[in-house]
PDB file of C-alpha atoms in Angstrom:
ATOM      1  CA  UNK W  10      98.624  73.928  91.173  1.00 96.00           C
ATOM      2  CA  UNK W  11     101.065  73.390  94.025  1.00 98.00           C
ATOM      3  CA  UNK W  12      99.923  74.654  97.443  1.00 98.00           C
ATOM      4  CA  UNK W  13     101.507  74.806 100.881  1.00 98.00           C
ATOM      5  CA  UNK W  14      99.267  74.757 103.941  1.00 98.00           C
ATOM      6  CA  UNK W  15     101.138  75.939 107.018  1.00 98.00           C
ATOM      7  CA  UNK W  16     100.575  74.303 110.383  1.00 97.00           C
ATOM      8  CA  UNK W  17      97.981  76.806 111.593  1.00 96.00           C
ATOM      9  CA  UNK W  18      95.949  76.227 108.418  1.00 97.00           C
ATOM     10  CA  UNK W  19      96.047  72.454 108.761  1.00 98.00           C
ATOM     11  CA  UNK W  20      95.017  72.769 112.411  1.00 97.00           C
ATOM     12  CA  UNK W  21      92.223  75.320 111.796  1.00 98.00           C
ATOM     13  CA  UNK W  22      89.392  72.735 111.856  1.00 98.00           C
ATOM     14  CA  UNK W  23      90.313  71.996 115.494  1.00 97.00           C
ATOM     15  CA  UNK W  24      89.986  75.606 116.646  1.00 97.00           C
ATOM     16  CA  UNK W  25      86.888  77.016 118.375  1.00 97.00           C
ATOM     17  CA  UNK W  26      84.311  77.278 115.589  1.00 97.00           C
ATOM     18  CA  UNK W  27      82.063  79.815 117.352  1.00 97.00           C
ATOM     19  CA  UNK W  28      83.609  82.717 115.398  1.00 97.00           C
ATOM     20  CA  UNK W  29      82.443  83.083 111.792  1.00 97.00           C
ATOM     21  CA  UNK W  30      85.952  83.681 110.439  1.00 97.00           C
ATOM     22  CA  UNK W  31      87.316  80.526 112.072  1.00 98.00           C
ATOM     23  CA  UNK W  32      84.405  78.436 110.799  1.00 98.00           C
ATOM     24  CA  UNK W  33      84.812  79.785 107.246  1.00 98.00           C
ATOM     25  CA  UNK W  34      88.569  79.204 107.274  1.00 98.00           C
ATOM     26  CA  UNK W  35      88.009  75.676 108.586  1.00 98.00           C
ATOM     27  CA  UNK W  36      85.612  74.919 105.730  1.00 98.00           C
ATOM     28  CA  UNK W  37      88.094  76.333 103.229  1.00 98.00           C
ATOM     29  CA  UNK W  38      90.931  74.218 104.656  1.00 98.00           C
ATOM     30  CA  UNK W  39      88.784  71.092 104.543  1.00 98.00           C
ATOM     31  CA  UNK W  40      87.820  71.895 100.943  1.00 98.00           C
ATOM     32  CA  UNK W  41      91.488  72.368  99.998  1.00 98.00           C
ATOM     33  CA  UNK W  42      92.321  69.022 101.594  1.00 98.00           C
ATOM     34  CA  UNK W  43      89.466  67.416  99.666  1.00 98.00           C
ATOM     35  CA  UNK W  44      90.818  68.873  96.410  1.00 98.00           C
ATOM     36  CA  UNK W  45      94.261  67.493  97.267  1.00 98.00           C
ATOM     37  CA  UNK W  46      92.790  64.048  97.977  1.00 97.00           C
ATOM     38  CA  UNK W  47      90.928  64.168  94.639  1.00 97.00           C
ATOM     39  CA  UNK W  48      94.127  65.068  92.810  1.00 96.00           C
ATOM     40  CA  UNK W  49      92.864  68.508  91.775  1.00 96.00           C
ATOM     41  CA  UNK W  50      95.574  70.281  93.809  1.00 97.00           C
ATOM     42  CA  UNK W  51      99.117  69.227  94.625  1.00 98.00           C
ATOM     43  CA  UNK W  52     100.228  69.578  98.231  1.00 98.00           C
ATOM     44  CA  UNK W  53     103.760  70.527  99.177  1.00 98.00           C
ATOM     45  CA  UNK W  54     105.028  69.332 102.554  1.00 98.00           C
ATOM     46  CA  UNK W  55     108.251  70.305 104.256  1.00 98.00           C
ATOM     47  CA  UNK W  56     110.659  69.237 106.918  1.00 97.00           C
ATOM     48  CA  UNK W  57     109.436  72.225 108.936  1.00 97.00           C
ATOM     49  CA  UNK W  58     105.833  70.960 108.776  1.00 98.00           C
ATOM     50  CA  UNK W  59     106.958  67.510 109.854  1.00 97.00           C
ATOM     51  CA  UNK W  60     108.975  68.828 112.797  1.00 97.00           C
ATOM     52  CA  UNK W  61     106.262  71.210 113.972  1.00 96.00           C
ATOM     53  CA  UNK W  62     103.639  68.455 113.682  1.00 97.00           C
ATOM     54  CA  UNK W  63     105.797  66.041 115.693  1.00 97.00           C
ATOM     55  CA  UNK W  64     105.986  68.658 118.456  1.00 96.00           C
ATOM     56  CA  UNK W  65     102.203  68.958 118.723  1.00 96.00           C
ATOM     57  CA  UNK W  66     101.222  67.610 122.158  1.00 97.00           C
ATOM     58  CA  UNK W  67      97.650  66.777 121.021  1.00 97.00           C
ATOM     59  CA  UNK W  68      97.590  63.294 119.509  1.00 97.00           C
ATOM     60  CA  UNK W  69      94.334  63.852 117.588  1.00 97.00           C
ATOM     61  CA  UNK W  70      95.659  67.034 115.959  1.00 97.00           C
ATOM     62  CA  UNK W  71      98.996  65.365 115.257  1.00 97.00           C
ATOM     63  CA  UNK W  72      97.337  62.346 113.578  1.00 98.00           C
ATOM     64  CA  UNK W  73      95.122  64.612 111.484  1.00 98.00           C
ATOM     65  CA  UNK W  74      98.074  66.713 110.312  1.00 98.00           C
ATOM     66  CA  UNK W  75     100.156  63.667 109.404  1.00 98.00           C
ATOM     67  CA  UNK W  76      97.144  62.287 107.539  1.00 98.00           C
ATOM     68  CA  UNK W  77      96.967  65.487 105.509  1.00 98.00           C
ATOM     69  CA  UNK W  78     100.711  65.536 104.884  1.00 98.00           C
ATOM     70  CA  UNK W  79     100.560  61.935 103.661  1.00 98.00           C
ATOM     71  CA  UNK W  80      98.784  63.292 100.570  1.00 98.00           C
ATOM     72  CA  UNK W  81     101.680  65.574  99.656  1.00 98.00           C
ATOM     73  CA  UNK W  82     102.988  65.067  96.152  1.00 97.00           C
ATOM     74  CA  UNK W  83     106.233  66.865  96.984  1.00 97.00           C
ATOM     75  CA  UNK W  84     108.403  67.163 100.082  1.00 98.00           C
ATOM     76  CA  UNK W  85     111.107  69.755 100.605  1.00 98.00           C
ATOM     77  CA  UNK W  86     114.000  69.241 103.023  1.00 97.00           C
ATOM     78  CA  UNK W  87     115.486  72.268 104.724  1.00 97.00           C
ATOM     79  CA  UNK W  88     118.758  73.231 103.051  1.00 98.00           C
ATOM     80  CA  UNK W  89     121.109  76.211 103.103  1.00 98.00           C
ATOM     81  CA  UNK W  90     119.011  78.164 100.576  1.00 97.00           C
ATOM     82  CA  UNK W  91     115.860  77.714 102.629  1.00 98.00           C
ATOM     83  CA  UNK W  92     117.713  78.691 105.801  1.00 98.00           C
ATOM     84  CA  UNK W  93     119.187  81.778 104.137  1.00 97.00           C
ATOM     85  CA  UNK W  94     115.828  82.969 102.823  1.00 97.00           C
ATOM     86  CA  UNK W  95     114.239  82.227 106.216  1.00 97.00           C
ATOM     87  CA  UNK W  96     116.786  84.496 107.913  1.00 97.00           C
ATOM     88  CA  UNK W  97     115.768  87.287 105.517  1.00 96.00           C
ATOM     89  CA  UNK W  98     112.117  86.730 106.414  1.00 97.00           C
ATOM     90  CA  UNK W  99     112.993  86.788 110.111  1.00 96.00           C
ATOM     91  CA  UNK W 100     114.601  90.220 109.718  1.00 94.00           C
ATOM     92  CA  UNK W 101     111.291  91.315 108.143  1.00 91.00           C
ATOM     93  CA  UNK W 102     109.545  90.312 111.371  1.00 94.00           C
ATOM     94  CA  UNK W 103     108.483  86.699 110.841  1.00 96.00           C
ATOM     95  CA  UNK W 104     108.845  84.168 113.637  1.00 95.00           C
ATOM     96  CA  UNK W 105     111.497  81.480 112.956  1.00 95.00           C
ATOM     97  CA  UNK W 106     109.096  78.608 112.172  1.00 94.00           C
ATOM     98  CA  UNK W 107     106.902  80.895 110.053  1.00 97.00           C
ATOM     99  CA  UNK W 108     109.973  82.061 108.148  1.00 97.00           C
ATOM    100  CA  UNK W 109     111.008  78.448 107.512  1.00 97.00           C
ATOM    101  CA  UNK W 110     107.514  77.518 106.317  1.00 98.00           C
ATOM    102  CA  UNK W 111     107.360  80.428 103.889  1.00 98.00           C
ATOM    103  CA  UNK W 112     110.934  79.931 102.734  1.00 98.00           C
ATOM    104  CA  UNK W 113     110.277  76.231 102.073  1.00 98.00           C
ATOM    105  CA  UNK W 114     107.251  77.080  99.938  1.00 98.00           C
ATOM    106  CA  UNK W 115     109.051  79.791  97.990  1.00 98.00           C
ATOM    107  CA  UNK W 116     112.187  77.739  97.347  1.00 97.00           C
ATOM    108  CA  UNK W 117     110.038  74.821  96.125  1.00 97.00           C
ATOM    109  CA  UNK W 118     108.145  77.285  93.893  1.00 97.00           C
ATOM    110  CA  UNK W 119     104.720  76.600  95.346  1.00 98.00           C
ATOM    111  CA  UNK W 120     102.007  78.581  93.600  1.00 98.00           C
ATOM    112  CA  UNK W 121     100.269  79.474  96.840  1.00 97.00           C
ATOM    113  CA  UNK W 122     101.162  79.557 100.520  1.00 98.00           C
ATOM    114  CA  UNK W 123      98.109  79.430 102.788  1.00 98.00           C
ATOM    115  CA  UNK W 124      97.990  80.639 106.353  1.00 98.00           C
ATOM    116  CA  UNK W 125      95.396  81.693 108.900  1.00 97.00           C
ATOM    117  CA  UNK W 126      98.002  83.623 110.909  1.00 97.00           C
ATOM    118  CA  UNK W 127      97.345  87.352 110.424  1.00 96.00           C
ATOM    119  CA  UNK W 128     100.913  88.440 111.124  1.00 95.00           C
ATOM    120  CA  UNK W 129     102.362  85.849 108.757  1.00 96.00           C
ATOM    121  CA  UNK W 130      99.794  86.792 106.122  1.00 96.00           C
ATOM    122  CA  UNK W 131     100.597  90.501 106.392  1.00 95.00           C
ATOM    123  CA  UNK W 132     104.377  90.225 106.582  1.00 95.00           C
ATOM    124  CA  UNK W 133     104.543  87.371 104.091  1.00 94.00           C
ATOM    125  CA  UNK W 134     102.479  89.365 101.600  1.00 92.00           C
ATOM    126  CA  UNK W 135     104.944  92.244 101.924  1.00 93.00           C
ATOM    127  CA  UNK W 136     108.019  90.019 101.456  1.00 93.00           C
ATOM    128  CA  UNK W 137     109.622  88.874  98.228  1.00 93.00           C
ATOM    129  CA  UNK W 138     107.971  85.517  97.590  1.00 95.00           C
ATOM    130  CA  UNK W 139     107.829  85.214  93.803  1.00 94.00           C
ATOM    131  CA  UNK W 140     106.465  82.978  92.361  1.00 93.00           C
ATOM    132  CA  UNK W 141     104.563  82.064  95.531  1.00 97.00           C
ATOM    133  CA  UNK W 142     101.508  84.048  96.578  1.00 97.00           C
ATOM    134  CA  UNK W 143     100.653  84.334 100.274  1.00 97.00           C
ATOM    135  CA  UNK W 144      96.939  84.142 101.016  1.00 97.00           C
ATOM    136  CA  UNK W 145      94.260  82.755 103.287  1.00 97.00           C
ATOM    137  CA  UNK W 146      92.597  79.396 102.659  1.00 97.00           C
ATOM    138  CA  UNK W 147      89.371  81.272 101.906  1.00 98.00           C
ATOM    139  CA  UNK W 148      91.103  83.296  99.168  1.00 97.00           C
ATOM    140  CA  UNK W 149      92.630  80.092  97.788  1.00 97.00           C
ATOM    141  CA  UNK W 150      89.249  78.382  97.468  1.00 97.00           C
ATOM    142  CA  UNK W 151      87.598  81.503  96.042  1.00 96.00           C
ATOM    143  CA  UNK W 152      90.283  81.697  93.377  1.00 93.00           C
ATOM    144  CA  UNK W 153      90.222  78.010  92.485  1.00 91.00           C
ATOM    145  CA  UNK W 154      86.462  77.656  92.385  1.00 91.00           C
ATOM    146  CA  UNK W 155      85.583  80.925  90.673  1.00 84.00           C
TER     147      UNK W 155
END
């Protein structure tokens, strides 16, 4: 199974863990990363993930994200098809980087696109993303381990 973890998912373990939702999403992200490291899931990385990670001003978060991305079995470069689909997602209300993340996953035919961003989750779930399903890391782990 090919998954795409967007930047906010990868960074979730660094967020304030005092809220139950954040703590549960962090555990799910860490479990997904563990499954990738074990070879039970395939991770898709993208040029958009690389660029957004490079822009992170926090060195610890940046190192962690690049460590996760190093386990990717596939990498997708941004091309005209990805840009075109991203523009469609932007007209549906997605922010430019979010649209590029989702478009990269869809064009590479990832099975699942994981995000902890509520707006991206809602708008991405309403958009045409076949064959990619947009879901939270918690939903991903529930599905895989059930």
